[in-house]
Amino acid sequence: MHPTPPKEPLRAYGDRDGDGMVQLSFVLTLPPSPRAREAAKRFAEMHGLADPIVATMETCAEGFSFFVVYGRSRHAVDVAAIDVAELRTQTLSREDIEHRIQARLGRKIVVVGACTGSDAHTVGIDAILNYKGYAGDKGLESYKGFDAHNLGAQVENEQLAARARALGADAILVSQVITQRNCHKENGRALVDLLEREGWRREVVLLLGGPRVDHQLALDLGFDAGFGPGTAPSEVASYLAERLCGDRAGASLSTET
Amino acid sequence: MPTVPMDVVKVARCRALAAEIADDVQRYIDAHTTVGVERTILRAYGAEGADDQGVPLVNTAVERYREAGLLGRGIAFFLGRQLLAGARTAVDAAERLAFAPSIDRGEGAPGPDEARDALDRHTETALARIDQARDEREALRRRIPPGPIPLKYVIVATGNIYDDAVQAKAAAGAGADIVAVIRATAQSLLDYVPHGATTEGYGGTFATQENFRIIRRALDEVSEGQGRYVLQTNYSSGLCMAEIAWMAAVERLDMLLNDAMYGILFRDINMCRTFVDQYVSRRFIARAGIVINTGEDNYLTTADAVEKAHTVLASQFINEAFALRAGLGTEQMGLGHAYEIDPWLEDSFLLEIAQAQLVRQIFDRHPIKWMPPTKHKTGDIFFAHVHDAMFDLVGITTQQSIELLGMFSEAVHNPLLMDRYLALKATRYVFGACRHLGDEIEFKKDGIVARRAIRVLDEALALLEEVKRESIWMAIGRGAFADVKRTRTGGKGYGGVVERSVDYVNPLRARLEGR
């Protein structure tokens, strides 16, 4: 339990404030039996669930049981004590973005993107860069103010850096979907190291995206910004427009506490 | 089954265009070979193993002759000469190619005909090995038949082949009819096939001959236990598509992902390389009686599933044409497509059912492969489970042959044991509850479904006309498929393409071609 109880404890919401209701589903390596049911119950209790109800217990493979358990979580979170780095970019309208780039930069922003290393999943990078975009939000290719180059999947860091340099990239966008054994972190860090060795890290804005990426992780790895799941292309476009043609370049990178 | 309007004249025209498109490429294929093809030939003659750095014997041998500029004569020519020069076995001959102090420059006698004759017995042995695996499969399937269609296909992907075997058995026990061990992410770009059992892999498990054996054993066991034959599949794609096809043939796999254009579009593998490799891989596949699964479903993950539905159909015609040229029977052509339309689009379900039914009707004897939603999956697993159930409903209603089950955790992680279990349970429900729904309904003559089917076929026909006019090489260059653009000499593996000399020797390939 908490050493000092939080002032405004935040609990899971079932159908009443503070009831702490959660659902948990998992597999135990036991065939179904009264003993297995009790094991599931205790397992849930150890996760902080009070009065767990084992809603289902069924064989999902020989010697394995699948459980769904409901219970009231005893845990609460002190929201006031949370310190998270968040990107403070406002999403600008398409007109604003185009206007800002045109008026303040007077040329296109060159963006080069790729899925690096062994990663073959281009869904993220395609959604951000390709014309089509995602869920009605068109990609960077669709803006007059961006010159977007999508290098696709399984691009080595060296290759990406060379292309980015040749194209005179203002920004490099790296997408990492595969996260097995933290290879996304290693890949990302290796690119930052490479650019630093080559001496042009400061000349380019480095963006990291992917389902297991957040802004803090990106900062930790030496990137300028991180974009997690659900990011719309217009958010990336807004960020780049602000960052590269803002009143105070880099202002939006401050960490909000 | 309910039908959608299908103009047979247009369908015939599509097939004729696809035939011309494939013939154009076939002329190129027949004049070239690749390092992958030549390695496959050595493997088929029995060469196996790797050195202490993990470099396979077949790579060392073939690379040596490619570097010397001699590969255009066919590795079999040099293999035959080694046999005539006193090599005891084909393996011994292959080792000499790789490690003999000096390279054989192929000068003087014996000539191509004598080399071919020296290989005769070995060629027969190589064919017999493939035929024996096929006979074993067919006998087993007669004794223990597989489940009813749609066959329920799931993937396992732990990275460790021994864990994969446990998961594969669990999945089969929970009702899966087909199990795929998904490959390690980067394998398609490796220009060699790793050797032996593997326990480390990112995003999946390496396809190796030993790994194939381990899974086959596990699935044979569970097939016997369940009294239902469980099929094994893997991936004959990437730079080693032909080698993997041969391994699958002799290790008795039932299916292979194998596509004439997938590697070009989605792995940026050179198109010359891919066209030659796909052809030879399919020659082995045809002989082995393996069912291929093509990869058109992937188009809709990069291009829009409503606007670009016709590209899937056009590509299916092209894949069919290429497969026919490699000797595959229609019952071996698992043409692929997918349920990838934005689920929030009004009447998206009707558009999906139109496409699925159209494909089913056009390719009526083909074991069509039906792929689940992936692109519009989010971390909301509860919604995703509903989304997958709708996909199942189309699958059973339109009688797709092979259905890869959707996973509600698609956007989160590789499937866990419980994810597969719940997917199988939900699918069992939908398939059972709607087993004969297709027999009970019909579509309105001029309804949304009928009109959509007509439109998709019309657009596919128009696209094929265009591709025929400009050639497939150019069409791929301008992004006609999957919105991806590739050039003829770009991409990976182009250095491994070699023009055949006039006296090219490859008796095994000739036999596979029925010559």
Coordinates of N, CA and C in Angstrom, one line a residue, chain B residues 138-325:
Chain B
E138 N -0.2 -37.4 -48.7 CA -1.5 -37.8 -49.2 C -2.1 -39.0 -48.5
A139 N -1.2 -39.9 -48.2 CA -1.7 -41.1 -47.4 C -2.2 -40.7 -46.1
L140 N -1.5 -39.8 -45.4 CA -1.9 -39.4 -44.1 C -3.2 -38.7 -44.1
R141 N -3.4 -37.8 -45.2 CA -4.6 -37.0 -45.3 C -5.8 -37.9 -45.7
R142 N -5.5 -39.0 -46.3 CA -6.6 -40.0 -46.6 C -7.1 -40.6 -45.3
R143 N -6.1 -41.0 -44.5 CA -6.4 -41.7 -43.3 C -7.0 -40.7 -42.2
I144 N -6.5 -39.5 -42.1 CA -7.0 -38.5 -41.2 C -7.3 -37.3 -41.9
P145 N -8.6 -37.1 -42.4 CA -8.9 -35.9 -43.2 C -8.8 -34.6 -42.4
P146 N -8.5 -33.5 -43.0 CA -8.5 -32.2 -42.4 C -10.0 -31.8 -42.1
G147 N -10.1 -30.7 -41.3 CA -11.4 -30.2 -41.0 C -12.1 -29.6 -42.2
P148 N -13.4 -29.1 -42.0 CA -14.2 -28.5 -43.1 C -13.7 -27.1 -43.4
I149 N -14.0 -26.6 -44.7 CA -13.6 -25.3 -45.0 C -14.7 -24.3 -44.4
P150 N -14.4 -23.1 -44.1 CA -13.0 -22.5 -44.2 C -12.1 -23.1 -43.1
L151 N -10.9 -23.5 -43.6 CA -9.9 -24.0 -42.7 C -9.4 -22.9 -41.8
K152 N -9.3 -23.2 -40.5 CA -9.0 -22.1 -39.5 C -7.5 -22.1 -39.3
Y153 N -6.9 -21.0 -39.7 CA -5.4 -20.8 -39.8 C -5.0 -19.9 -38.7
V154 N -4.0 -20.3 -37.9 CA -3.5 -19.4 -36.9 C -1.9 -19.3 -36.9
I155 N -1.4 -18.3 -36.4 CA 0.1 -18.2 -36.4 C 0.6 -18.3 -35.0
V156 N 1.8 -18.9 -34.9 CA 2.6 -18.8 -33.6 C 3.9 -18.1 -33.9
A157 N 4.4 -17.4 -32.9 CA 5.6 -16.6 -33.2 C 6.3 -16.3 -31.9
T158 N 6.9 -17.3 -31.3 CA 7.6 -17.0 -30.1 C 9.1 -16.7 -30.3
G159 N 9.7 -17.0 -31.4 CA 11.1 -16.8 -31.6 C 11.9 -18.1 -31.3
N160 N 11.3 -19.0 -30.5 CA 12.0 -20.2 -30.1 C 11.2 -21.4 -30.6
I161 N 11.8 -22.2 -31.4 CA 11.1 -23.2 -32.1 C 10.4 -24.3 -31.2
Y162 N 11.1 -24.5 -30.0 CA 10.5 -25.5 -29.1 C 9.3 -24.9 -28.4
D163 N 9.3 -23.6 -28.1 CA 8.1 -23.0 -27.6 C 7.0 -22.9 -28.7
D164 N 7.4 -22.7 -29.9 CA 6.5 -22.7 -31.0 C 5.7 -24.1 -31.2
A165 N 6.5 -25.1 -30.9 CA 5.9 -26.5 -31.0 C 4.8 -26.7 -30.0
V166 N 5.1 -26.2 -28.8 CA 4.1 -26.2 -27.7 C 2.8 -25.4 -28.1
Q167 N 3.1 -24.2 -28.6 CA 1.9 -23.3 -28.9 C 1.2 -23.9 -30.1
A168 N 1.9 -24.5 -31.0 CA 1.3 -25.1 -32.2 C 0.3 -26.2 -31.8
K169 N 0.8 -27.0 -30.9 CA -0.1 -28.1 -30.4 C -1.3 -27.6 -29.7
A170 N -1.0 -26.6 -28.9 CA -2.2 -26.0 -28.1 C -3.2 -25.4 -29.1
A171 N -2.7 -24.7 -30.1 CA -3.6 -24.1 -31.1 C -4.4 -25.2 -31.8
A172 N -3.7 -26.3 -32.2 CA -4.4 -27.3 -32.9 C -5.4 -28.0 -32.0
G173 N -5.1 -28.1 -30.8 CA -6.0 -28.7 -29.8 C -7.2 -27.8 -29.6
A174 N -7.1 -26.5 -29.7 CA -8.2 -25.6 -29.6 C -9.0 -25.5 -30.9
G175 N -8.6 -26.2 -31.9 CA -9.4 -26.2 -33.1 C -8.8 -25.7 -34.4
A176 N -7.5 -25.3 -34.3 CA -6.9 -24.7 -35.5 C -6.7 -25.8 -36.5
D177 N -6.9 -25.5 -37.8 CA -6.7 -26.5 -38.9 C -5.3 -26.3 -39.5
I178 N -4.8 -25.1 -39.5 CA -3.5 -24.8 -40.1 C -2.7 -24.0 -39.1
V179 N -1.4 -24.3 -39.0 CA -0.6 -23.6 -38.1 C 0.6 -23.0 -38.9
A180 N 0.9 -21.8 -38.8 CA 2.1 -21.1 -39.4 C 3.0 -20.7 -38.3
V181 N 4.3 -21.0 -38.4 CA 5.3 -20.4 -37.6 C 5.7 -19.1 -38.3
I182 N 5.4 -18.0 -37.8 CA 5.7 -16.8 -38.5 C 7.2 -16.6 -38.4
R183 N 7.8 -16.0 -39.5 CA 9.3 -16.0 -39.6 C 9.8 -14.8 -38.8
A184 N 11.1 -14.9 -38.4 CA 11.8 -13.7 -37.9 C 11.7 -12.6 -38.9
T185 N 11.5 -11.4 -38.4 CA 11.2 -10.2 -39.2 C 12.2 -10.0 -40.4
A186 N 13.5 -10.1 -40.1 CA 14.4 -9.8 -41.2 C 14.8 -10.9 -42.1
Q187 N 14.2 -12.1 -41.9 CA 14.6 -13.3 -42.7 C 14.5 -13.1 -44.2
S188 N 13.4 -12.4 -44.6 CA 13.2 -12.3 -46.0 C 14.3 -11.6 -46.7
L189 N 15.1 -10.8 -46.0 CA 16.2 -10.1 -46.6 C 17.6 -10.8 -46.4
L190 N 17.6 -11.9 -45.8 CA 18.8 -12.7 -45.7 C 19.0 -13.5 -47.0
D191 N 20.2 -13.4 -47.5 CA 20.5 -14.2 -48.7 C 21.0 -15.5 -48.5
Y192 N 20.6 -16.1 -47.4 CA 20.9 -17.5 -47.0 C 19.9 -18.0 -46.1
V193 N 19.8 -19.4 -46.0 CA 18.8 -19.9 -45.0 C 19.6 -20.4 -43.8
P194 N 19.3 -19.9 -42.6 CA 20.1 -20.4 -41.4 C 19.9 -21.9 -41.3
H195 N 20.9 -22.4 -40.6 CA 21.0 -23.9 -40.4 C 20.6 -24.3 -39.0
G196 N 19.9 -25.4 -38.9 CA 19.6 -26.0 -37.6 C 18.4 -25.5 -36.9
A197 N 18.2 -26.0 -35.7 CA 17.1 -25.5 -34.8 C 17.5 -24.2 -34.2
T198 N 16.5 -23.2 -34.2 CA 16.8 -21.9 -33.6 C 15.9 -21.5 -32.5
T199 N 16.5 -20.8 -31.5 CA 15.7 -20.5 -30.3 C 15.7 -18.9 -30.1
E200 N 16.3 -18.2 -31.0 CA 16.3 -16.7 -30.9 C 15.8 -16.1 -32.2
G201 N 14.9 -15.2 -32.1 CA 14.4 -14.5 -33.3 C 13.6 -13.4 -33.0
Y202 N 13.7 -12.2 -33.7 CA 12.9 -11.1 -33.4 C 11.6 -11.2 -34.3
G203 N 10.5 -11.0 -33.6 CA 9.2 -11.0 -34.3 C 8.8 -12.3 -34.9
G204 N 9.5 -13.4 -34.6 CA 9.1 -14.7 -35.1 C 10.3 -15.6 -35.0
T205 N 10.2 -16.8 -35.7 CA 11.2 -17.8 -35.6 C 11.8 -18.1 -37.0
F206 N 13.1 -18.3 -37.1 CA 13.7 -18.5 -38.4 C 13.1 -19.7 -39.1
A207 N 12.9 -19.6 -40.4 CA 12.5 -20.8 -41.2 C 13.8 -21.5 -41.5
T208 N 14.0 -22.7 -40.9 CA 15.1 -23.6 -41.2 C 14.6 -25.0 -41.5
Q209 N 15.4 -25.8 -42.1 CA 14.9 -27.1 -42.4 C 14.6 -27.9 -41.1
E210 N 15.5 -27.7 -40.1 CA 15.3 -28.5 -38.9 C 14.1 -27.9 -38.2
N211 N 13.8 -26.6 -38.2 CA 12.6 -26.1 -37.6 C 11.4 -26.6 -38.2
F212 N 11.4 -26.8 -39.5 CA 10.3 -27.3 -40.3 C 10.0 -28.7 -39.7
R213 N 11.1 -29.5 -39.5 CA 10.9 -30.9 -39.0 C 10.3 -30.9 -37.6
I214 N 10.7 -30.0 -36.8 CA 10.2 -30.0 -35.4 C 8.7 -29.7 -35.3
I215 N 8.3 -28.8 -36.1 CA 6.9 -28.4 -36.1 C 6.0 -29.5 -36.8
R216 N 6.6 -30.1 -37.9 CA 5.9 -31.2 -38.6 C 5.6 -32.4 -37.6
R217 N 6.7 -32.7 -36.8 CA 6.5 -33.8 -35.8 C 5.4 -33.4 -34.8
A218 N 5.5 -32.2 -34.3 CA 4.5 -31.8 -33.3 C 3.1 -31.9 -33.9
L219 N 2.9 -31.4 -35.1 CA 1.6 -31.4 -35.8 C 1.1 -32.8 -36.1
D220 N 2.0 -33.7 -36.5 CA 1.7 -35.1 -36.8 C 1.1 -35.7 -35.5
E221 N 1.8 -35.4 -34.4 CA 1.4 -36.0 -33.1 C -0.1 -35.5 -32.8
V222 N -0.3 -34.2 -32.9 CA -1.6 -33.7 -32.6 C -2.7 -34.1 -33.6
S223 N -2.3 -34.3 -34.8 CA -3.2 -34.8 -35.8 C -3.7 -36.2 -35.5
E224 N -2.8 -37.1 -35.1 CA -3.2 -38.4 -34.7 C -4.1 -38.4 -33.5
G225 N -3.7 -37.5 -32.5 CA -4.5 -37.4 -31.3 C -5.9 -36.9 -31.5
Q226 N -6.0 -36.0 -32.4 CA -7.3 -35.4 -32.7 C -8.1 -36.1 -33.7
G227 N -7.5 -36.9 -34.5 CA -8.1 -37.6 -35.6 C -8.5 -36.6 -36.7
R228 N -7.7 -35.5 -36.8 CA -8.0 -34.4 -37.8 C -6.6 -33.9 -38.2
Y229 N -6.4 -34.0 -39.5 CA -5.1 -33.6 -40.0 C -4.9 -32.1 -39.9
V230 N -3.8 -31.7 -39.2 CA -3.5 -30.3 -39.0 C -2.3 -29.9 -40.0
L231 N -2.6 -28.9 -40.8 CA -1.7 -28.5 -41.8 C -0.6 -27.5 -41.3
Q232 N 0.5 -27.6 -41.9 CA 1.7 -26.8 -41.6 C 2.0 -25.8 -42.7
T233 N 2.3 -24.6 -42.4 CA 2.6 -23.6 -43.4 C 3.8 -22.8 -43.0
N234 N 4.5 -22.2 -44.0 CA 5.6 -21.3 -43.7 C 5.7 -20.3 -44.9
Y235 N 6.8 -19.6 -45.0 CA 6.9 -18.5 -45.9 C 8.0 -18.7 -46.9
S236 N 7.6 -19.0 -48.2 CA 8.5 -19.1 -49.3 C 8.5 -17.7 -50.0
S237 N 9.2 -16.8 -49.3 CA 9.3 -15.4 -49.9 C 10.6 -14.9 -49.5
G238 N 10.9 -13.7 -50.0 CA 12.2 -13.1 -49.8 C 13.3 -13.6 -50.7
L239 N 14.5 -13.4 -50.3 CA 15.6 -13.7 -51.2 C 15.9 -15.2 -51.3
C240 N 15.3 -16.0 -50.4 CA 15.5 -17.5 -50.5 C 14.2 -18.2 -50.7
M241 N 13.3 -17.6 -51.5 CA 12.0 -18.3 -51.7 C 12.1 -19.7 -52.3
A242 N 13.1 -19.9 -53.2 CA 13.2 -21.2 -53.9 C 13.8 -22.2 -52.9
E243 N 14.8 -21.8 -52.2 CA 15.4 -22.8 -51.2 C 14.3 -23.2 -50.2
I244 N 13.6 -22.3 -49.7 CA 12.6 -22.6 -48.7 C 11.5 -23.5 -49.3
A245 N 11.1 -23.2 -50.6 CA 10.1 -24.1 -51.2 C 10.6 -25.5 -51.3
W246 N 11.9 -25.7 -51.6 CA 12.4 -27.1 -51.6 C 12.4 -27.7 -50.2
M247 N 12.8 -26.9 -49.2 CA 12.8 -27.5 -47.8 C 11.4 -27.9 -47.4
A248 N 10.5 -27.1 -47.8 CA 9.1 -27.4 -47.4 C 8.6 -28.6 -48.2
A249 N 9.1 -28.8 -49.4 CA 8.7 -29.9 -50.2 C 9.2 -31.2 -49.6
V250 N 10.4 -31.2 -49.1 CA 10.9 -32.5 -48.6 C 10.6 -32.7 -47.1
E251 N 10.2 -31.6 -46.4 CA 9.8 -31.8 -45.0 C 8.3 -31.8 -44.9
R252 N 7.6 -32.0 -46.0 CA 6.2 -32.2 -46.0 C 5.3 -31.1 -45.4
L253 N 5.6 -29.9 -45.7 CA 4.7 -28.8 -45.4 C 3.5 -28.9 -46.3
D254 N 2.4 -28.3 -45.9 CA 1.2 -28.4 -46.7 C 0.9 -27.2 -47.5
M255 N 1.4 -26.0 -47.0 CA 1.1 -24.8 -47.6 C 2.4 -23.9 -47.5
L256 N 2.4 -22.9 -48.4 CA 3.5 -21.9 -48.3 C 3.0 -20.6 -48.8
L257 N 3.3 -19.5 -48.0 CA 3.1 -18.2 -48.5 C 4.0 -18.0 -49.7
N258 N 3.5 -17.7 -50.8 CA 4.3 -17.6 -52.0 C 3.6 -16.7 -53.0
D259 N 4.3 -15.6 -53.4 CA 3.6 -14.6 -54.2 C 4.6 -14.1 -55.3
A260 N 4.1 -13.9 -56.5 CA 4.9 -13.5 -57.6 C 5.4 -12.1 -57.4
M261 N 4.7 -11.2 -56.6 CA 5.1 -9.8 -56.6 C 5.3 -9.3 -55.2
Y262 N 5.0 -10.0 -54.2 CA 5.0 -9.5 -52.8 C 6.4 -9.0 -52.4
G263 N 7.4 -9.8 -52.7 CA 8.8 -9.4 -52.3 C 9.2 -8.0 -52.9
I264 N 8.7 -7.9 -54.1 CA 9.1 -6.6 -54.9 C 8.4 -5.4 -54.1
L265 N 7.1 -5.6 -53.9 CA 6.4 -4.5 -53.3 C 6.7 -4.2 -51.9
F266 N 6.7 -5.3 -51.1 CA 6.7 -5.0 -49.6 C 8.1 -5.3 -49.0
R267 N 9.0 -5.9 -49.7 CA 10.3 -6.0 -49.1 C 11.4 -5.4 -49.9
D268 N 11.0 -4.7 -50.9 CA 11.9 -4.0 -51.8 C 13.0 -4.9 -52.3
I269 N 12.6 -6.1 -52.7 CA 13.5 -7.0 -53.4 C 13.4 -6.8 -54.9
N270 N 14.5 -6.9 -55.5 CA 14.6 -6.6 -56.9 C 13.6 -7.4 -57.7
M271 N 12.9 -6.8 -58.7 CA 11.9 -7.5 -59.4 C 12.4 -8.6 -60.4
C272 N 13.5 -8.4 -61.0 CA 14.1 -9.5 -61.8 C 14.4 -10.7 -60.9
R273 N 15.0 -10.5 -59.8 CA 15.3 -11.5 -58.9 C 14.0 -12.3 -58.5
T274 N 13.0 -11.5 -58.1 CA 11.8 -12.1 -57.6 C 11.1 -12.9 -58.6
F275 N 11.0 -12.4 -59.9 CA 10.3 -13.1 -60.9 C 11.0 -14.5 -61.2
V276 N 12.3 -14.5 -61.2 CA 13.0 -15.8 -61.5 C 12.8 -16.7 -60.3
D277 N 13.0 -16.2 -59.1 CA 12.9 -17.0 -57.9 C 11.5 -17.6 -57.7
Q278 N 10.5 -16.7 -57.9 CA 9.1 -17.2 -57.7 C 8.8 -18.4 -58.7
Y279 N 9.3 -18.3 -59.9 CA 9.0 -19.3 -60.9 C 9.6 -20.7 -60.4
V280 N 10.9 -20.6 -60.1 CA 11.6 -21.9 -59.7 C 11.0 -22.4 -58.4
S281 N 10.7 -21.5 -57.4 CA 10.1 -22.0 -56.2 C 8.8 -22.7 -56.5
R282 N 8.0 -22.2 -57.4 CA 6.7 -22.7 -57.7 C 6.8 -24.1 -58.5
R283 N 7.9 -24.2 -59.2 CA 8.1 -25.5 -59.9 C 8.3 -26.6 -58.8
F284 N 9.0 -26.3 -57.8 CA 9.2 -27.3 -56.7 C 7.8 -27.5 -56.0
I285 N 7.1 -26.4 -55.7 CA 5.9 -26.4 -55.0 C 4.8 -27.3 -55.8
A286 N 4.8 -27.1 -57.1 CA 3.9 -27.8 -58.0 C 4.1 -29.3 -57.8
R287 N 5.4 -29.7 -57.9 CA 5.8 -31.1 -57.8 C 5.4 -31.7 -56.4
A288 N 5.6 -30.9 -55.4 CA 5.3 -31.3 -54.0 C 3.9 -31.4 -53.6
G289 N 3.0 -30.8 -54.5 CA 1.6 -30.8 -54.1 C 1.2 -29.8 -53.0
I290 N 2.1 -28.8 -52.8 CA 1.8 -27.8 -51.8 C 0.9 -26.8 -52.3
V291 N 0.1 -26.2 -51.4 CA -0.9 -25.2 -51.7 C -0.2 -23.8 -51.4
I292 N -0.1 -22.9 -52.4 CA 0.4 -21.6 -52.1 C -0.6 -20.7 -51.6
N293 N -0.2 -19.7 -50.8 CA -1.0 -18.6 -50.4 C -0.4 -17.3 -50.9
T294 N -1.1 -16.6 -51.8 CA -0.6 -15.4 -52.3 C -0.9 -14.2 -51.4
G295 N -0.2 -13.1 -51.6 CA -0.2 -12.0 -50.6 C -0.9 -10.8 -51.0
E296 N -2.0 -10.9 -51.8 CA -2.7 -9.6 -52.2 C -3.3 -8.9 -51.0
D297 N -3.6 -9.6 -49.9 CA -4.2 -9.0 -48.8 C -3.3 -7.8 -48.3
N298 N -2.0 -7.9 -48.5 CA -1.1 -6.9 -48.1 C -1.3 -5.5 -48.8
Y299 N -1.8 -5.6 -50.0 CA -2.0 -4.4 -50.8 C -2.9 -3.4 -50.0
L300 N -3.9 -4.0 -49.3 CA -4.9 -3.1 -48.7 C -4.4 -2.6 -47.3
T301 N -3.2 -3.0 -46.9 CA -2.7 -2.4 -45.7 C -1.9 -1.1 -46.1
T302 N -1.5 -0.9 -47.3 CA -0.9 0.4 -47.7 C -1.8 1.2 -48.6
A303 N -2.6 0.6 -49.4 CA -3.6 1.3 -50.2 C -5.0 1.2 -49.6
D304 N -5.9 2.1 -50.1 CA -7.2 2.1 -49.5 C -8.0 0.9 -50.0
A305 N -8.7 0.2 -49.0 CA -9.4 -1.0 -49.4 C -10.6 -0.8 -50.2
V306 N -11.2 0.4 -50.2 CA -12.4 0.6 -51.0 C -11.9 1.0 -52.4
E307 N -11.0 2.0 -52.5 CA -10.6 2.6 -53.8 C -9.8 1.6 -54.6
K308 N -9.0 0.7 -53.9 CA -8.0 -0.1 -54.5 C -8.4 -1.6 -54.5
A309 N -9.6 -1.9 -54.2 CA -10.1 -3.3 -54.2 C -9.8 -4.0 -55.5
H310 N -9.9 -3.3 -56.6 CA -9.7 -3.9 -57.9 C -8.3 -4.3 -58.2
T311 N -7.3 -3.7 -57.5 CA -5.9 -4.0 -57.6 C -5.7 -5.4 -57.1
V312 N -6.4 -5.8 -56.1 CA -6.3 -7.1 -55.5 C -6.8 -8.2 -56.5
L313 N -7.9 -7.9 -57.1 CA -8.4 -8.8 -58.1 C -7.5 -8.9 -59.3
A314 N -7.0 -7.8 -59.8 CA -6.1 -7.8 -60.9 C -4.8 -8.6 -60.6
S315 N -4.3 -8.4 -59.4 CA -3.1 -9.1 -59.0 C -3.4 -10.6 -58.9
Q316 N -4.6 -11.0 -58.5 CA -5.0 -12.4 -58.4 C -4.9 -13.1 -59.8
F317 N -5.4 -12.4 -60.8 CA -5.3 -12.9 -62.1 C -3.9 -13.1 -62.5
I318 N -3.0 -12.1 -62.2 CA -1.6 -12.2 -62.6 C -0.9 -13.3 -61.8
N319 N -1.2 -13.4 -60.5 CA -0.6 -14.5 -59.7 C -1.0 -15.9 -60.3
E320 N -2.3 -16.0 -60.7 CA -2.8 -17.2 -61.3 C -2.0 -17.5 -62.6
A321 N -1.8 -16.5 -63.4 CA -1.1 -16.7 -64.7 C 0.3 -17.2 -64.4
F322 N 1.0 -16.6 -63.5 CA 2.4 -17.0 -63.2 C 2.4 -18.4 -62.6
A323 N 1.4 -18.7 -61.8 CA 1.3 -20.0 -61.2 C 1.1 -21.1 -62.2
L324 N 0.2 -20.8 -63.2 CA 0.0 -21.7 -64.3 C 1.3 -22.0 -65.1
R325 N 2.0 -21.0 -65.3 CA 3.3 -21.1 -66.0 C 4.3 -21.9 -65.2

